[in-house]
CSV table of C-alpha atoms in Angstrom, one decimal:
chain,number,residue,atom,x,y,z
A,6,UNK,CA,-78.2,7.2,-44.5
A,7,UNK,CA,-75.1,6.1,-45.2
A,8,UNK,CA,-73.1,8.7,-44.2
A,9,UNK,CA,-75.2,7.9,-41.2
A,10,UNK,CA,-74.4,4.9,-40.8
A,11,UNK,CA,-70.5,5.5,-41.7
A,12,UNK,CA,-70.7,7.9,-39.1
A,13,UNK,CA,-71.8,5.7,-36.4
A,14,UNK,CA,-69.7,3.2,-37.3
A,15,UNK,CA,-67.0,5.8,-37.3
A,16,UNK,CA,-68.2,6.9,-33.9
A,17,UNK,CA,-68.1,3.1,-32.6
A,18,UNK,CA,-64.7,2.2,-33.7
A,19,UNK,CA,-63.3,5.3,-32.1
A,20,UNK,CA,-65.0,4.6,-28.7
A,21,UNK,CA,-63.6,0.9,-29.0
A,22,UNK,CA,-60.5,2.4,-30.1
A,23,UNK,CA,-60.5,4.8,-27.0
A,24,UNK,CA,-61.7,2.0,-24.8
A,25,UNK,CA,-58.2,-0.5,-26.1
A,26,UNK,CA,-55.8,2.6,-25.7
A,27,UNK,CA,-57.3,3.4,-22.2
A,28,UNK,CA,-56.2,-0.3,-21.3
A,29,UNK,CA,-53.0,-0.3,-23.3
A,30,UNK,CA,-52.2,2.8,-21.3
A,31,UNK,CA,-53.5,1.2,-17.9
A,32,UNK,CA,-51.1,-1.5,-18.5
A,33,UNK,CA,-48.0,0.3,-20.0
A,34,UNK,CA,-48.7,2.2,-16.6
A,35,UNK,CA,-48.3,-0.8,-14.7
A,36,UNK,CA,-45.5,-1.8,-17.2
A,37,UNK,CA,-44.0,1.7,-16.9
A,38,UNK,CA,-44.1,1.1,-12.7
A,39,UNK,CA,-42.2,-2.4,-13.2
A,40,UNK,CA,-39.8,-1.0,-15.0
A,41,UNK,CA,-38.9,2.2,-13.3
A,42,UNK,CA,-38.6,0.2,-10.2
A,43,UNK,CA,-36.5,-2.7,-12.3
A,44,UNK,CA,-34.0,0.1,-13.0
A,45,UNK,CA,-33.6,2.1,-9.9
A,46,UNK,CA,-33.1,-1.3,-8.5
A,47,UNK,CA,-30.4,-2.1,-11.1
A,48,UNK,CA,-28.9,1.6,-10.0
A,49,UNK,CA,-28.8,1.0,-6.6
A,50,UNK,CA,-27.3,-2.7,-7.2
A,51,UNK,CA,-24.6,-0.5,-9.9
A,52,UNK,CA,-24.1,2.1,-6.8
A,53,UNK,CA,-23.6,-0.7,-4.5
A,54,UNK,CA,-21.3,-2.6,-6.0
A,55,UNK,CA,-19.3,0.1,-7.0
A,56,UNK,CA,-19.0,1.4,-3.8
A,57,UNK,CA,-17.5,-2.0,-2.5
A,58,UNK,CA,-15.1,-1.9,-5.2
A,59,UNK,CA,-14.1,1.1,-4.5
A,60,UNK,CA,-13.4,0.4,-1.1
A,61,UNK,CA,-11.7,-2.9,-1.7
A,62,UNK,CA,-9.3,-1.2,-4.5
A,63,UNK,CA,-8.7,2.0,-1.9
A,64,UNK,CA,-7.6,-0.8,0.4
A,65,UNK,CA,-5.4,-2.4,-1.5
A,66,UNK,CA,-3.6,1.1,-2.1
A,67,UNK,CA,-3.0,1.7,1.4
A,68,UNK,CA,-1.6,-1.8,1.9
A,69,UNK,CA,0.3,-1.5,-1.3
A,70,UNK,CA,1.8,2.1,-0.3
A,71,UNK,CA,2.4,0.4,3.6
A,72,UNK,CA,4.1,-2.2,2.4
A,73,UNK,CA,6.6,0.2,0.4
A,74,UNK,CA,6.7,2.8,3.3
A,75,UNK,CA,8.3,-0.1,5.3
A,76,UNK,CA,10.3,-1.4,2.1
A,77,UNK,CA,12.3,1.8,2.1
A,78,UNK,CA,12.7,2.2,5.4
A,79,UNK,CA,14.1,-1.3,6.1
A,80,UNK,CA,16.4,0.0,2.8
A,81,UNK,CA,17.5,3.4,4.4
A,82,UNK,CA,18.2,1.5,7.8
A,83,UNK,CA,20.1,-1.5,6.0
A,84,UNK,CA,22.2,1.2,4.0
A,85,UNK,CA,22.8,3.2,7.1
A,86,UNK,CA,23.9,0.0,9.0
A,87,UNK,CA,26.2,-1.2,6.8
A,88,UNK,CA,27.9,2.1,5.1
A,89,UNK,CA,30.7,4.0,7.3
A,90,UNK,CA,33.6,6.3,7.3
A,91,UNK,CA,35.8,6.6,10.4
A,92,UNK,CA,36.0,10.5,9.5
A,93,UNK,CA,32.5,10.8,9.8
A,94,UNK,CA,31.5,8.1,12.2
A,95,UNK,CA,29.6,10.0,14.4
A,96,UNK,CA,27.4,11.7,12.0
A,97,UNK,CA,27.2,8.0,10.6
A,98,UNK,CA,26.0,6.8,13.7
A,99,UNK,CA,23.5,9.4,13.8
A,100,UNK,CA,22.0,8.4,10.6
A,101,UNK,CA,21.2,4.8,11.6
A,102,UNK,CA,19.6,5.9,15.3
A,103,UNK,CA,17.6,8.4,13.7
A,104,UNK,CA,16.1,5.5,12.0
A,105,UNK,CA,15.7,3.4,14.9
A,106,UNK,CA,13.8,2.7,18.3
A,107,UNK,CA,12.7,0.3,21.0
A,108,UNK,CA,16.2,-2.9,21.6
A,109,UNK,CA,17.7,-1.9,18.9
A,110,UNK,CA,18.2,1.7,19.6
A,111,UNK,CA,19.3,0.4,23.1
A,112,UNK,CA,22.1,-1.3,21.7
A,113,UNK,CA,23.3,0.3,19.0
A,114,UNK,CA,23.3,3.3,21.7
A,115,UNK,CA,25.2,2.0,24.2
A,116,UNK,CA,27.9,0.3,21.1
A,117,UNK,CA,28.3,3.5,19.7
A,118,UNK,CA,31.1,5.1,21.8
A,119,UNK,CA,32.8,2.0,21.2
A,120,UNK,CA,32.5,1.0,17.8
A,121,UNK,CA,33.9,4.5,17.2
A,122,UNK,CA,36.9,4.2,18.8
A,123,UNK,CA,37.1,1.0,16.9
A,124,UNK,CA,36.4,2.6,13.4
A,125,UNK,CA,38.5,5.0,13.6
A,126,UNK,CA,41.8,2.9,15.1
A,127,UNK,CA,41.0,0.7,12.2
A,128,UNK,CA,40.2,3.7,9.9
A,129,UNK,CA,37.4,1.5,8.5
A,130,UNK,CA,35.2,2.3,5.2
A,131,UNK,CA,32.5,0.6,4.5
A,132,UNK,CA,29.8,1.2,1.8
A,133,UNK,CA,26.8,-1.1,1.6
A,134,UNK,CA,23.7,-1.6,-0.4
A,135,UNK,CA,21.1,-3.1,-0.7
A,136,UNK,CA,20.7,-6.2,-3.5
A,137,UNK,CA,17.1,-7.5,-2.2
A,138,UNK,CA,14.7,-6.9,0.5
A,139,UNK,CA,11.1,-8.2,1.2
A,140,UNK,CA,7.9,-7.9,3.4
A,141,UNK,CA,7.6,-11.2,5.6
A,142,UNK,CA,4.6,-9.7,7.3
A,143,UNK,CA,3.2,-5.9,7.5
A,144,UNK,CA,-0.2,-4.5,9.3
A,145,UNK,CA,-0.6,-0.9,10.7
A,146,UNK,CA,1.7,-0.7,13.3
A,147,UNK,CA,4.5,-3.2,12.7
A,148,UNK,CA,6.2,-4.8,10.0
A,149,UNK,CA,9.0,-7.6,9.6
A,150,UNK,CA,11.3,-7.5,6.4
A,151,UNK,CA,14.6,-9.5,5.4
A,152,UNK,CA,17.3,-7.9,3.7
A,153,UNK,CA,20.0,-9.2,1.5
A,154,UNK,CA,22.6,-6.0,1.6
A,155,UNK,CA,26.5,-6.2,0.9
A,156,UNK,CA,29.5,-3.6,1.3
A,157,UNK,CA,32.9,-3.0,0.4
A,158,UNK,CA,35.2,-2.7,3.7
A,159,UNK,CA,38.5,-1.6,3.4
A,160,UNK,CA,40.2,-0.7,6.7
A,161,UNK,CA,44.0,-1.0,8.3
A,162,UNK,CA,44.0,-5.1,7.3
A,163,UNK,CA,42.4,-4.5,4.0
A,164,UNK,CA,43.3,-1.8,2.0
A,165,UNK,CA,42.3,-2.7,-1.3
A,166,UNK,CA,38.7,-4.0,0.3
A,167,UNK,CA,37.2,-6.9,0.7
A,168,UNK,CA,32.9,-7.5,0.0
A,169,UNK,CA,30.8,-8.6,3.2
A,170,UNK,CA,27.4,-10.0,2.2
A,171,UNK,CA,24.8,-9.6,5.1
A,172,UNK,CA,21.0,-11.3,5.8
A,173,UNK,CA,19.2,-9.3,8.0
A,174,UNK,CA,16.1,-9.7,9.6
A,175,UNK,CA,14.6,-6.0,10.7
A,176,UNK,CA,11.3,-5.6,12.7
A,177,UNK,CA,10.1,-2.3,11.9
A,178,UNK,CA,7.3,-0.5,13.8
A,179,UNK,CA,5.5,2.9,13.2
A,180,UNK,CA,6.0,5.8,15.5
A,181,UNK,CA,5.0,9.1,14.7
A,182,UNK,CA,4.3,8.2,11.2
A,183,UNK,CA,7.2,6.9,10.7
A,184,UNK,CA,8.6,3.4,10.0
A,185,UNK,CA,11.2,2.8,12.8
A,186,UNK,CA,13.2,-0.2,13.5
A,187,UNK,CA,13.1,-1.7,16.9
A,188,UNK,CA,15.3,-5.0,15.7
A,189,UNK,CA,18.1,-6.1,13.6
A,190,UNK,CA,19.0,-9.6,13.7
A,191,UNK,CA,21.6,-11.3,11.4
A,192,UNK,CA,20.3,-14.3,9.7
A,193,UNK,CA,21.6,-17.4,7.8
């Protein structure tokens, strides 16, 4: 009778056992639902977010690589501008309108036939560089940049050279995909 009685005791505590995992598993089901959903909405925040951050820091590259596209052309066009042999003023002269477009083309153009009969009675040597330069303002198609350049000019009057310092202002603009400059203006 005991064993009996052990038996069916046995046999209750197993069905009330089966009966407290059935509702343990009912609610780690629900539990299980809440968070499954908890993380794929953590993921999709994650995904989110690193999507705008990636877009914000791909962004700042292209503005960052802009801004030195239009640093190094200002440069090369500041360094063409102010360096030049009366030998070799023509190809000279070639180098800074290859560089250029829009007014300033136009005048440095129509100066050109000039200038070289100047350089050359003066057999004039100059070579600049550049000692600063900086981005006032830049977007997709136009930039503004000053430029602090110098060079040594010896010519005719002064043959042993003397040093020019020169502030430049140079509006750039892209063409082609290219950084051209449409202005040069000397600045104080």
């Amino acid at each position: 009778m005991a064993a009996r009685w052990t038996h069916g005791m046995t046999h209750g505590m197993t069905f009330a056992a089966g009966r407290m995992a059935a509702r343990l598993d009912r609610r780690l089901d629900g539990t299980g639902r809440a968070v499954t959903a908890a993380l794929v909405a953590a993921a999709a925040a994650l995904l989110t977010l690193s999507g705008y951050f990636g877009y914000q820091l791909y962004g700042q590259h292209q503005e960052e690589q802009r801004r030195q596209d239009v640093l190094s052309a200002a440069r090369q066009t500041a360094v063409n501008f102010t360096s030049l042999h009366y030998k070799t003023y023509k190809a000279d002269s070639r180098n800074v309108l290859q560089g250029a477009t829009g007014r300033f083309k136009k005048q440095f153009s129509a100066q050109t036939e000039e200038l070289t009969e100047l350089v050359t009675q003066n057999r004039s040597v100059s070579k600049g560089q550049v000692l600063e330069a900086g981005v006032v303002r830049a977007d997709e198609k136009s930039a503004r940049v000053l430029v602090v350049a110098d060079s040594t000019v010896k010519n005719v009057s002064t043959p042993k050279g003397e040093t020019r310092n020169y502030r430049l202002q140079l509006d750039l603009v892209q063409e082609g995909g290219r950084w051209l400059t449409s202005d040069v203006e000397f600045v104080s």
